PDB file of C-alpha atoms in Angstrom:
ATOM      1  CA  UNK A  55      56.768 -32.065 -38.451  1.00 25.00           C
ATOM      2  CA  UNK A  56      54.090 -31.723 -40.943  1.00 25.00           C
ATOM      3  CA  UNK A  57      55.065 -32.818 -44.387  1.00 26.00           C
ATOM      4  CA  UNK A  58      54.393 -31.006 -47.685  1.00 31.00           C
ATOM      5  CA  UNK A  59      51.610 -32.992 -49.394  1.00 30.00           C
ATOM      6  CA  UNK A  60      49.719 -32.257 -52.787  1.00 29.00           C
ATOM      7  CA  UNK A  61      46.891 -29.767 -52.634  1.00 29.00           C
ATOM      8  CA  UNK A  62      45.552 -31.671 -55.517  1.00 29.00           C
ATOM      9  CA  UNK A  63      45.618 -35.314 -54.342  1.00 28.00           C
ATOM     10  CA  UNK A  64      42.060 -36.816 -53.497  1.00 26.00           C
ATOM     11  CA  UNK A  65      43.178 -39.762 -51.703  1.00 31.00           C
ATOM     12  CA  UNK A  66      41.607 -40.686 -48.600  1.00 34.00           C
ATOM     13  CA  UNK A  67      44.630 -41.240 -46.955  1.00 32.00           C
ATOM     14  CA  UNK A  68      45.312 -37.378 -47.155  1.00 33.00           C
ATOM     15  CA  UNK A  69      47.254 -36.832 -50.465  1.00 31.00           C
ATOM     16  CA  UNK A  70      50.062 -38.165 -51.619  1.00 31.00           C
ATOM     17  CA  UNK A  71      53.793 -36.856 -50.452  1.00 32.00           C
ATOM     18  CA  UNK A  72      54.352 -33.801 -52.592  1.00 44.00           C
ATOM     19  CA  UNK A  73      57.721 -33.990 -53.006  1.00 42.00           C
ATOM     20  CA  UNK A  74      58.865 -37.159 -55.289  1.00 38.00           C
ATOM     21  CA  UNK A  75      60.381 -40.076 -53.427  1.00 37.00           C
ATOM     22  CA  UNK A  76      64.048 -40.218 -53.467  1.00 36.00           C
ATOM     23  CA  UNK A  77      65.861 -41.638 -56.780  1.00 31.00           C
ATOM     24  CA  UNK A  78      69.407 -43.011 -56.602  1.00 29.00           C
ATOM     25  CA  UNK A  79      72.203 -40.641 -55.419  1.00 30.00           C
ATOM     26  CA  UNK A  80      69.640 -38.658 -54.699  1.00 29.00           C
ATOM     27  CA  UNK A  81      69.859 -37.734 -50.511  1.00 24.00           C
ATOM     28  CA  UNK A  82      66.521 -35.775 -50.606  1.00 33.00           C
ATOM     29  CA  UNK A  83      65.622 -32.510 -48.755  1.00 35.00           C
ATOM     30  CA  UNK A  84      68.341 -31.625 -46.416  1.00 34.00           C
ATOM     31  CA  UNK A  85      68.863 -28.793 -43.397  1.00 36.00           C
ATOM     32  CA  UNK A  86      69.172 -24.884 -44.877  1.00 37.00           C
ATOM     33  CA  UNK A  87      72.560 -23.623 -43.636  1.00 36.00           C
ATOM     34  CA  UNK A  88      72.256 -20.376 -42.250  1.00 35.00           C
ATOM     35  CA  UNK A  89      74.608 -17.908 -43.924  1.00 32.00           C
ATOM     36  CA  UNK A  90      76.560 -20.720 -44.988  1.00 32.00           C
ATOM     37  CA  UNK A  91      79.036 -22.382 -42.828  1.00 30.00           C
ATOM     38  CA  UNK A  92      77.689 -19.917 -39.772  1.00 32.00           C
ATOM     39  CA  UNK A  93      75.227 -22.416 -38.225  1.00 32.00           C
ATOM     40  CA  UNK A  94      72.913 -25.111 -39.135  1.00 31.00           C
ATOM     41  CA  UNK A  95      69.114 -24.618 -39.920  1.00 30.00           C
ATOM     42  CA  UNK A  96      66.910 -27.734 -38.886  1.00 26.00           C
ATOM     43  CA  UNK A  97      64.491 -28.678 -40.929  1.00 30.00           C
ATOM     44  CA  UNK A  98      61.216 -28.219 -38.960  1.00 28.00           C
ATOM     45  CA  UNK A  99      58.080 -27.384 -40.748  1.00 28.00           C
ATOM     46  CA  UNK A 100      56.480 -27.353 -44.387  1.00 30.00           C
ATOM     47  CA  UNK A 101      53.232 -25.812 -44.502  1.00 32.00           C
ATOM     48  CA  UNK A 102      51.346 -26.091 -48.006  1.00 31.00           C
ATOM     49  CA  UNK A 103      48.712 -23.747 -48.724  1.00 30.00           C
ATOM     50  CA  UNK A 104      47.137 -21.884 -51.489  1.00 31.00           C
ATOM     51  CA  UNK A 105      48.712 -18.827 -52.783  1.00 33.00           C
ATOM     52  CA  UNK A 106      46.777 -16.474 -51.797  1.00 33.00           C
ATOM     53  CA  UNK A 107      46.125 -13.213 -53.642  1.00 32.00           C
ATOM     54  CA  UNK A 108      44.560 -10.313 -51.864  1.00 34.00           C
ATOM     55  CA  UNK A 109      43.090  -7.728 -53.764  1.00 30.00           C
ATOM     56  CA  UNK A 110      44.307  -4.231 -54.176  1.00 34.00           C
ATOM     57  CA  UNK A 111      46.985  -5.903 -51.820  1.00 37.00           C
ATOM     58  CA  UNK A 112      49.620  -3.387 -52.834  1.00 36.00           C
ATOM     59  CA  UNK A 113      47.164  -0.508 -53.299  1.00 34.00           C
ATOM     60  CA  UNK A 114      49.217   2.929 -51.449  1.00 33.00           C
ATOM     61  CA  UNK A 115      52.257   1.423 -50.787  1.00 33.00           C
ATOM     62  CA  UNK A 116      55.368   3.209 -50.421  1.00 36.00           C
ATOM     63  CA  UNK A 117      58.029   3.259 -53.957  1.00 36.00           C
ATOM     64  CA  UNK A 118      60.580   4.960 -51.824  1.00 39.00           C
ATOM     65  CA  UNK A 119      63.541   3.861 -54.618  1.00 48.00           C
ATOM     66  CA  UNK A 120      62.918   4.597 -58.407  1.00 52.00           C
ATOM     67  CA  UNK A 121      62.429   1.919 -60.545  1.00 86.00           C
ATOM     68  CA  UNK A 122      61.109  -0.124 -57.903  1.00 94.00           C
ATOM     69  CA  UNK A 123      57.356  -1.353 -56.944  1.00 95.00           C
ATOM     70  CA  UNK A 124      55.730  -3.841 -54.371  1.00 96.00           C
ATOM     71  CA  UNK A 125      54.617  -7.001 -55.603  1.00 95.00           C
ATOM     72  CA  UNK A 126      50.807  -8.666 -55.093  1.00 94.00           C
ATOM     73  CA  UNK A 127      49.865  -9.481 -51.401  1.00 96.00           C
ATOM     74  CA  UNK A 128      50.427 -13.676 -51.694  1.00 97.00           C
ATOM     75  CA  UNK A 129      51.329 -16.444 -49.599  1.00 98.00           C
ATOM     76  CA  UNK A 130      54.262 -19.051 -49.771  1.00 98.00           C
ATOM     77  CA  UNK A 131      53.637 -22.113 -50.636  1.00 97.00           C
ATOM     78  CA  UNK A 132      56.122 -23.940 -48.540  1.00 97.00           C
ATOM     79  CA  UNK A 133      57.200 -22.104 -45.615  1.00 98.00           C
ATOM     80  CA  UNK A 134      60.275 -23.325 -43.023  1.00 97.00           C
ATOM     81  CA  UNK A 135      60.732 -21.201 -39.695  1.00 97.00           C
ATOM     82  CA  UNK A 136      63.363 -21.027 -37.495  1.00 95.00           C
ATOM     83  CA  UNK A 137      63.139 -19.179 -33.673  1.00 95.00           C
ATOM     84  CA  UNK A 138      66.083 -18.185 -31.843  1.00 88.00           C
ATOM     85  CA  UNK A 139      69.741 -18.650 -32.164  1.00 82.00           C
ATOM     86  CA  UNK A 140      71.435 -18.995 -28.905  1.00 86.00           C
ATOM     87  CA  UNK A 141      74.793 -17.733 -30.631  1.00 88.00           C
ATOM     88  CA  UNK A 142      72.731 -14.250 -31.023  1.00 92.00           C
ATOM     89  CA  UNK A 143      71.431 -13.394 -27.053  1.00 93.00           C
ATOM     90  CA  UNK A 144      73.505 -10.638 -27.393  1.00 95.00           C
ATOM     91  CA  UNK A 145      71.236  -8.734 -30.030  1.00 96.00           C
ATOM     92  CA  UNK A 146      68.160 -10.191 -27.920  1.00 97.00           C
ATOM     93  CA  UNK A 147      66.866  -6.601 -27.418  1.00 97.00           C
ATOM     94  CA  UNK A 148      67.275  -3.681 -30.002  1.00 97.00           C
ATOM     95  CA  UNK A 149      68.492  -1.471 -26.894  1.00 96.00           C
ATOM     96  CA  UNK A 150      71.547  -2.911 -27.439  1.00 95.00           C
ATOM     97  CA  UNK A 151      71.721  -2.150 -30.825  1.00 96.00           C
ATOM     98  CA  UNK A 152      70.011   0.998 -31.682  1.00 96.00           C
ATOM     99  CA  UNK A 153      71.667   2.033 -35.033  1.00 96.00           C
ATOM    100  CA  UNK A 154      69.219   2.134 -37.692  1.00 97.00           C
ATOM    101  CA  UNK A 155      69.942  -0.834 -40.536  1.00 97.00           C
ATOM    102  CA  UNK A 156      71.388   1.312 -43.546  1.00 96.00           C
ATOM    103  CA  UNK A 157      71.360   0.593 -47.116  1.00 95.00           C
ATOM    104  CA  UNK A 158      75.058   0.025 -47.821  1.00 96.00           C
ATOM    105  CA  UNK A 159      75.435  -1.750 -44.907  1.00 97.00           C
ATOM    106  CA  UNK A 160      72.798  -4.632 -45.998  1.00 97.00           C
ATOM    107  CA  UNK A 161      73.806  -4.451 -49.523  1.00 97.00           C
ATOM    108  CA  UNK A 162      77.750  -3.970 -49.630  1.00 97.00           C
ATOM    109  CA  UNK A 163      79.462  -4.933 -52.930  1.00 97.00           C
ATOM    110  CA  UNK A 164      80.286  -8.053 -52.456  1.00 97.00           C
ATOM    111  CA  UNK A 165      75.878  -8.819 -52.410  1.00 97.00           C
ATOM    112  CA  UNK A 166      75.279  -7.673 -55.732  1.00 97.00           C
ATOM    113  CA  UNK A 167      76.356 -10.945 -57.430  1.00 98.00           C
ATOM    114  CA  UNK A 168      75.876 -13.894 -54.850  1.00 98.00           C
ATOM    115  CA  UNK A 169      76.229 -17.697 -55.555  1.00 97.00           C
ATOM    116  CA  UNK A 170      75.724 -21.226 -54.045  1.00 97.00           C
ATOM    117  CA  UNK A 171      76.512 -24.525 -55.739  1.00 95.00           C
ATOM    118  CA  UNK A 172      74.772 -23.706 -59.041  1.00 95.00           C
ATOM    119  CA  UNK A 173      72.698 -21.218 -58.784  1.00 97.00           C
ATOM    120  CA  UNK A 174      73.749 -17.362 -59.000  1.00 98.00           C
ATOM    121  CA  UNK A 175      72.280 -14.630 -58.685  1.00 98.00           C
ATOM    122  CA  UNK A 176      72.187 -10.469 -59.117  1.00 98.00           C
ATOM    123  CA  UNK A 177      70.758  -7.648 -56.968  1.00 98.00           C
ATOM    124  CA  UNK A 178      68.012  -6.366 -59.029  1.00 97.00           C
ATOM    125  CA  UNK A 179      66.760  -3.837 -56.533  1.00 97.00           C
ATOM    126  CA  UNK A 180      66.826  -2.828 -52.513  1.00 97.00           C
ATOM    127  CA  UNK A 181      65.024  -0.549 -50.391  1.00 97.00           C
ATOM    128  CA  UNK A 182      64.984   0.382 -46.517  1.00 97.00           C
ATOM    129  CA  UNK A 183      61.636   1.463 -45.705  1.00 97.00           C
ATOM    130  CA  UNK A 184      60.578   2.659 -42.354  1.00 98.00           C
ATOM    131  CA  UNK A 185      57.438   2.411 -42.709  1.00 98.00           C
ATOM    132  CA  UNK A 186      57.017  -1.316 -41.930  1.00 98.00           C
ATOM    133  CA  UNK A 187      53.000  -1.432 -42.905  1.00 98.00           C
ATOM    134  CA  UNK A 188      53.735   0.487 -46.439  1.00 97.00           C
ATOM    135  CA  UNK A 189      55.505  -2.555 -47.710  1.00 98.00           C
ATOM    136  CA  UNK A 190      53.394  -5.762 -45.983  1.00 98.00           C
ATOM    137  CA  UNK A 191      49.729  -7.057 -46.296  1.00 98.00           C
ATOM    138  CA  UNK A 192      47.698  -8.592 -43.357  1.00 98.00           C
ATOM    139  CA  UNK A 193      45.969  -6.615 -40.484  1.00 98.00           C
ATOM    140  CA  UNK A 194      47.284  -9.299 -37.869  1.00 98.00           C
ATOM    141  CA  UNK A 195      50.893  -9.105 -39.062  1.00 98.00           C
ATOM    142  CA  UNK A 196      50.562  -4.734 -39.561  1.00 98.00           C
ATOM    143  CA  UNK A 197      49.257  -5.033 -36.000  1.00 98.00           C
ATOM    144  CA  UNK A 198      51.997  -6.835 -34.786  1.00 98.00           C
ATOM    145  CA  UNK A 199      55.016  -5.323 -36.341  1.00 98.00           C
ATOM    146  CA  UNK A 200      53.098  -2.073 -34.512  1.00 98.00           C
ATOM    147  CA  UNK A 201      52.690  -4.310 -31.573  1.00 98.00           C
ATOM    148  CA  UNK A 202      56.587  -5.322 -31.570  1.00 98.00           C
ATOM    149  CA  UNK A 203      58.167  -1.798 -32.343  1.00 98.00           C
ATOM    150  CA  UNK A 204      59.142  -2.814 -36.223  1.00 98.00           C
ATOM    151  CA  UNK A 205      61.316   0.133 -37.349  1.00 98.00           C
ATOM    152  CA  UNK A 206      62.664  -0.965 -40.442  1.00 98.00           C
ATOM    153  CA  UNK A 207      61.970  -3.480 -43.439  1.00 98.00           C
ATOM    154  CA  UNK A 208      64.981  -3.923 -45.718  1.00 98.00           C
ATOM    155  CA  UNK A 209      64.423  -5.281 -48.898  1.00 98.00           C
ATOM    156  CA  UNK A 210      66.436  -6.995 -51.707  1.00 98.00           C
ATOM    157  CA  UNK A 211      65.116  -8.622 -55.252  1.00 98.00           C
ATOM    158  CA  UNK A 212      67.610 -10.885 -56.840  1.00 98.00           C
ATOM    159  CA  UNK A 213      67.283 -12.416 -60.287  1.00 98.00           C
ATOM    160  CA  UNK A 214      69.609 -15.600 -61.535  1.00 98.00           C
ATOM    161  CA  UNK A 215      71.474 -14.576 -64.107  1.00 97.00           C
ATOM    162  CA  UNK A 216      70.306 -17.662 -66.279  1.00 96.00           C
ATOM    163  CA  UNK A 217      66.410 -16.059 -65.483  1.00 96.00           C
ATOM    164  CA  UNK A 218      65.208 -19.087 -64.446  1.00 96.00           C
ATOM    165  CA  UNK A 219      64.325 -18.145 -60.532  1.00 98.00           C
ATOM    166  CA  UNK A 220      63.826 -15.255 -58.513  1.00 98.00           C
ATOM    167  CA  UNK A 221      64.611 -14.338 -55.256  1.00 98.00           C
ATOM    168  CA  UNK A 222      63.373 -11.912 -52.612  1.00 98.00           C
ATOM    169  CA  UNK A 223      64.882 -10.932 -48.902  1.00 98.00           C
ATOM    170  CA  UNK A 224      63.685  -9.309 -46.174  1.00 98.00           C
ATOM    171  CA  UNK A 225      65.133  -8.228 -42.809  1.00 98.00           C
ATOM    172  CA  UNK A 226      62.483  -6.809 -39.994  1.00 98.00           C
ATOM    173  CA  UNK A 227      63.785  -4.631 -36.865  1.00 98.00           C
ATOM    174  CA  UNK A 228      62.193  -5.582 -34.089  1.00 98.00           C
ATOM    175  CA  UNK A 229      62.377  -4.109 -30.666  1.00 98.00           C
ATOM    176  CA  UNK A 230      62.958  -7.493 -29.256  1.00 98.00           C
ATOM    177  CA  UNK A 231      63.681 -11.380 -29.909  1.00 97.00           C
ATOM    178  CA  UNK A 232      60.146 -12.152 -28.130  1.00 97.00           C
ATOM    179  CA  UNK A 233      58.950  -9.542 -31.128  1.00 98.00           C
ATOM    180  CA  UNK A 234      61.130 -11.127 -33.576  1.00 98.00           C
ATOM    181  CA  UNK A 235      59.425 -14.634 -32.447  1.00 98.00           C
ATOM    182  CA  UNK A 236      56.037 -13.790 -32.969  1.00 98.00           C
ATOM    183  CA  UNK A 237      56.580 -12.327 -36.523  1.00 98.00           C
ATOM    184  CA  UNK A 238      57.596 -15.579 -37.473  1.00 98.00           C
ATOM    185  CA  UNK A 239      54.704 -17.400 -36.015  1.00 98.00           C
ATOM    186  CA  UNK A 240      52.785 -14.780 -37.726  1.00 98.00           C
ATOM    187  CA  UNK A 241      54.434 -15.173 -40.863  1.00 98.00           C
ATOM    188  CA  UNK A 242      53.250 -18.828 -41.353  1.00 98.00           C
ATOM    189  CA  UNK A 243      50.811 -18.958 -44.415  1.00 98.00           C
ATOM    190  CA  UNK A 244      48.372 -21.593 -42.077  1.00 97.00           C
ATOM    191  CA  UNK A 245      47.434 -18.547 -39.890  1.00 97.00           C
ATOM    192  CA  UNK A 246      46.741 -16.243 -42.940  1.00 97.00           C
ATOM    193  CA  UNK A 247      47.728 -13.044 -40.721  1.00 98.00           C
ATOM    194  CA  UNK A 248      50.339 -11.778 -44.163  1.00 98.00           C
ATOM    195  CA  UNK A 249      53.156 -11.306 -44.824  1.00 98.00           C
ATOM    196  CA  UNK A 250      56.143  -9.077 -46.376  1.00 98.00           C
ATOM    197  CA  UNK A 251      54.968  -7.842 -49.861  1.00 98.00           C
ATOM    198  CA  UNK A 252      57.497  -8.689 -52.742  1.00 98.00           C
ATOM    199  CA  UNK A 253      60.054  -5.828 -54.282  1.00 98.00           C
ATOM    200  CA  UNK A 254      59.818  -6.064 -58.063  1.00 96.00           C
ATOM    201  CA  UNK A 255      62.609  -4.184 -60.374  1.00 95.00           C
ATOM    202  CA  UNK A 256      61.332  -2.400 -63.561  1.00 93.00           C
ATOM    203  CA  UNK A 257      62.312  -4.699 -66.561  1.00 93.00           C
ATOM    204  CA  UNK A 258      62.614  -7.480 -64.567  1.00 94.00           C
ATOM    205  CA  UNK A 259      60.058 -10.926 -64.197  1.00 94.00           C
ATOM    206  CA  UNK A 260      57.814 -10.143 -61.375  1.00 94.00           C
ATOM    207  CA  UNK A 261      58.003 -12.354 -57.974  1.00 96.00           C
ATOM    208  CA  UNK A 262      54.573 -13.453 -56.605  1.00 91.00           C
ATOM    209  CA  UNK A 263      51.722 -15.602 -58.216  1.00 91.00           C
ATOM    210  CA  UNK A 264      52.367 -19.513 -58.239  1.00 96.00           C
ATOM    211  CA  UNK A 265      54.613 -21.793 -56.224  1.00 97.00           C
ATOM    212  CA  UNK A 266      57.314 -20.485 -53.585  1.00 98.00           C
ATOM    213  CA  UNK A 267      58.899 -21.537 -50.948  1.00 98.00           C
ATOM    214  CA  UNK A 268      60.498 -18.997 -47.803  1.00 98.00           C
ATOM    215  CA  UNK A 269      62.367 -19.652 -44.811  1.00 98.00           C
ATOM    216  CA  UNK A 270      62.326 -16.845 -41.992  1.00 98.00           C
ATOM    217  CA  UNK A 271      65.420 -16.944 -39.267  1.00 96.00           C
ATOM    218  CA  UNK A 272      65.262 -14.803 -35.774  1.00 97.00           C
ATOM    219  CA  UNK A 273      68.141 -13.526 -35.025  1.00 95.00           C
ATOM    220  CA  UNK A 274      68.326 -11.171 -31.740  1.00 97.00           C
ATOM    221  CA  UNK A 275      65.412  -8.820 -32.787  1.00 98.00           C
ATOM    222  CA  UNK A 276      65.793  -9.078 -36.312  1.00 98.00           C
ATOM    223  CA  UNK A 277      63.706 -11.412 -38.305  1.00 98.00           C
ATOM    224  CA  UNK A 278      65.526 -12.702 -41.904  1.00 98.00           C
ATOM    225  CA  UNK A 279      63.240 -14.168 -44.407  1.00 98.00           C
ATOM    226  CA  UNK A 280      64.582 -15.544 -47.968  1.00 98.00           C
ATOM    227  CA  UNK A 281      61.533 -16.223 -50.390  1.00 98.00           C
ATOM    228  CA  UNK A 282      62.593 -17.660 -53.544  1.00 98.00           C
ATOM    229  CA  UNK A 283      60.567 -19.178 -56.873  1.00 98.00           C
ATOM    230  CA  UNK A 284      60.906 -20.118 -59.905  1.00 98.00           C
ATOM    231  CA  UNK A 285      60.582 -17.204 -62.634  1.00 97.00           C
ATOM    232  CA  UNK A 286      56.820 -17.597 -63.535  1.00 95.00           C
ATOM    233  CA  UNK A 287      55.606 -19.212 -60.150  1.00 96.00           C
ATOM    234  CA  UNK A 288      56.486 -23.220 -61.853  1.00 97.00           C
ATOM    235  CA  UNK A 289      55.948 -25.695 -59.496  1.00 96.00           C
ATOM    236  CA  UNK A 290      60.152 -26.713 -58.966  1.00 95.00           C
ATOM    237  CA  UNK A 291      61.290 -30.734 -59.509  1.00 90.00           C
ATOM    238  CA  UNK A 292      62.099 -30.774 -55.497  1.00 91.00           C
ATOM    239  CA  UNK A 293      62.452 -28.402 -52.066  1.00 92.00           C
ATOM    240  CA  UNK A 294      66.008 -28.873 -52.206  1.00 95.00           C
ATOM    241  CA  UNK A 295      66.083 -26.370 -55.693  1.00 96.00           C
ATOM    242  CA  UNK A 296      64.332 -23.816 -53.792  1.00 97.00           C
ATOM    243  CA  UNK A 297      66.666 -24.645 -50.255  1.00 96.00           C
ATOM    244  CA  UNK A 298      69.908 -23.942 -52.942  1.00 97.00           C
ATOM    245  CA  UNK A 299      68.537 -20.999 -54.393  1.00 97.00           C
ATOM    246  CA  UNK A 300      67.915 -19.312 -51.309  1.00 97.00           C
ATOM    247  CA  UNK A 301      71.214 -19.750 -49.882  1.00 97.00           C
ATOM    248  CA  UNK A 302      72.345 -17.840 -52.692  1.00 97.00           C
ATOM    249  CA  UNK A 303      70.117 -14.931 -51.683  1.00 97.00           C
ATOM    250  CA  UNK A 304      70.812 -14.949 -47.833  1.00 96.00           C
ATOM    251  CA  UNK A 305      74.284 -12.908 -48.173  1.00 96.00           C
ATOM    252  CA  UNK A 306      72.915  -9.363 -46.990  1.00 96.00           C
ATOM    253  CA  UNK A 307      71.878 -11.080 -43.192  1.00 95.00           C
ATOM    254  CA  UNK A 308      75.689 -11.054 -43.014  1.00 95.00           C
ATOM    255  CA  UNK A 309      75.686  -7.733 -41.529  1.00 96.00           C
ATOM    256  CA  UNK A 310      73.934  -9.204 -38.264  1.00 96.00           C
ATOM    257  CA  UNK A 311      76.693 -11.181 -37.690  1.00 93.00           C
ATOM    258  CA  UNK A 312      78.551  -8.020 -37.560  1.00 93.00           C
ATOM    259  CA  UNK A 313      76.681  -5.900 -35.405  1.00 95.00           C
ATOM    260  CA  UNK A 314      76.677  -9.209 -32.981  1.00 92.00           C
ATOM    261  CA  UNK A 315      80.578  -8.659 -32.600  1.00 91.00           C
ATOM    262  CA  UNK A 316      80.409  -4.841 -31.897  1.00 88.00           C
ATOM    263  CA  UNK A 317      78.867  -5.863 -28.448  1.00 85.00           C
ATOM    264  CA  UNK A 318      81.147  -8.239 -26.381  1.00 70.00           C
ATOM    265  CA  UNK A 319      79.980  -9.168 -23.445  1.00 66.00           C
ATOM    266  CA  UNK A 320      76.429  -7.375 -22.955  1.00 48.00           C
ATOM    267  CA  UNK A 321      73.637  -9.548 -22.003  1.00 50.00           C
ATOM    268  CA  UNK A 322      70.284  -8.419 -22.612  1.00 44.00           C
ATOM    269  CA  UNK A 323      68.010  -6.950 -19.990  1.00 44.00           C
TER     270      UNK A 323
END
């Protein structure tokens, strides 16, 4: 595991722990559930880098909804993957699964307000874009989601209702888990390759610059990523503010767990 340190520490030991050491009652960073009571997420890496801002990063880019537009090409700070779930073999390849990801399918009702423990949340925006290098940054990662048949980027841009964080997430179709795997190696902000570019609503604060923290989840051939902040890119008090806050968020992956149901018994070939 490599822990999240301070950038800013010139210790010779390597910097200081990043995150404050526990205080009383206090039981520190703990697992991200996936899609709640689903399944456990472990814990396995933090990687702390600079946020990185690429210029003209967003220059051409598909605004395929109204009232929408992409966000600056940057890095998370913190960044937790996850490969595959055993529970989805089923949606291993996308041959199994052809139907296109629609809108109202990712974004049913019940996703326009979501909550967990105290933070909530409200669909700002969405988009499905097919063209999966319109709406990222990063010649490695555009030349793998080429590489790995990407079909489809769905986006969503949630805003708390108290406007104190923002969140962002982002479903890729992949023709395959072994796809699906390498996106999220990809994804990792110590090999610089890019990542998804951020959906920003008109009249709303804009999701980028400063501190964030995302956690990307294969599932079958689709990769999930929640990215959340706070509003204004603050460095938060701990990573278990950012962990809450992008539970909230996660609600629209609930479809997967749908489509994984409409194929009993198949086994990938």
């Amino acid at each position: 595991m490599i822990e999240a340190r301070d950038t800013e520490a010139r210790s010779g030991t390597g910097g200081r722990d990043f995150w404050p050491a526990d205080k009383p009652g206090s039981r520190g960073p703990k697992p991200k559930l996936l899609f709640g009571a689903a399944a456990a997420l472990l814990a396995v890496v933090l990687a702390v880098v600079a946020a990185v801002v690429l210029t003209g990063g967003d220059d051409g880019a598909e605004k395929a909804t109204a009232g929408t537009s992409n966000g600056p090409g940057v890095l998370p700070v913190a960044y937790t993957p996850q490969m595959a779930d055993k529970a989805m073999i089923k949606l291993a390849r996308r041959a199994a699964d052809p139907r296109p990801v629609t809108q109202g399918e990712a974004f049913p009702a019940d996703t326009k307000t979501v909550k967990y423990r105290t933070y909530a949340f409200t669909l700002a925006a969405s988009q499905v874009s097919a063209d999966c290098k319109s709406v990222t940054w990063g010649q490695r990662l555009q030349g793998d989601l080429a590489k790995y048949g990407c079909t489809q980027i769905v986006r969503g841009s949630y805003v708390s209702q108290d406007k104190r964080h923002l969140g962002q997430i982002a479903v890729l179709n992949l023709v395959s888990q072994d796809g699906a795997e390498q996106i999220v190696r990809d994804l990792d902000p110590a090999t610089n390759a890019g990542f998804v570019l951020p959906l920003n609503a008109t009249g709303e604060p804009a999701f980028g610059k400063g501190f964030s923290a995302a956690y990307s989840q294969v599932h079958g051939h689709y990769v999930i990523i929640t990215w959340v902040q706070r509003a204004g890119g603050g460095q938060p008090a701990s990573l278990n503010e950012m962990i809450d806050a992008s539970l909230a968020i996660e609600k629209p992956a609930d479809f997967v767990w749908g489509r994984l149901e409409l194929i009993p018994g198949r086994k990938p070939r």
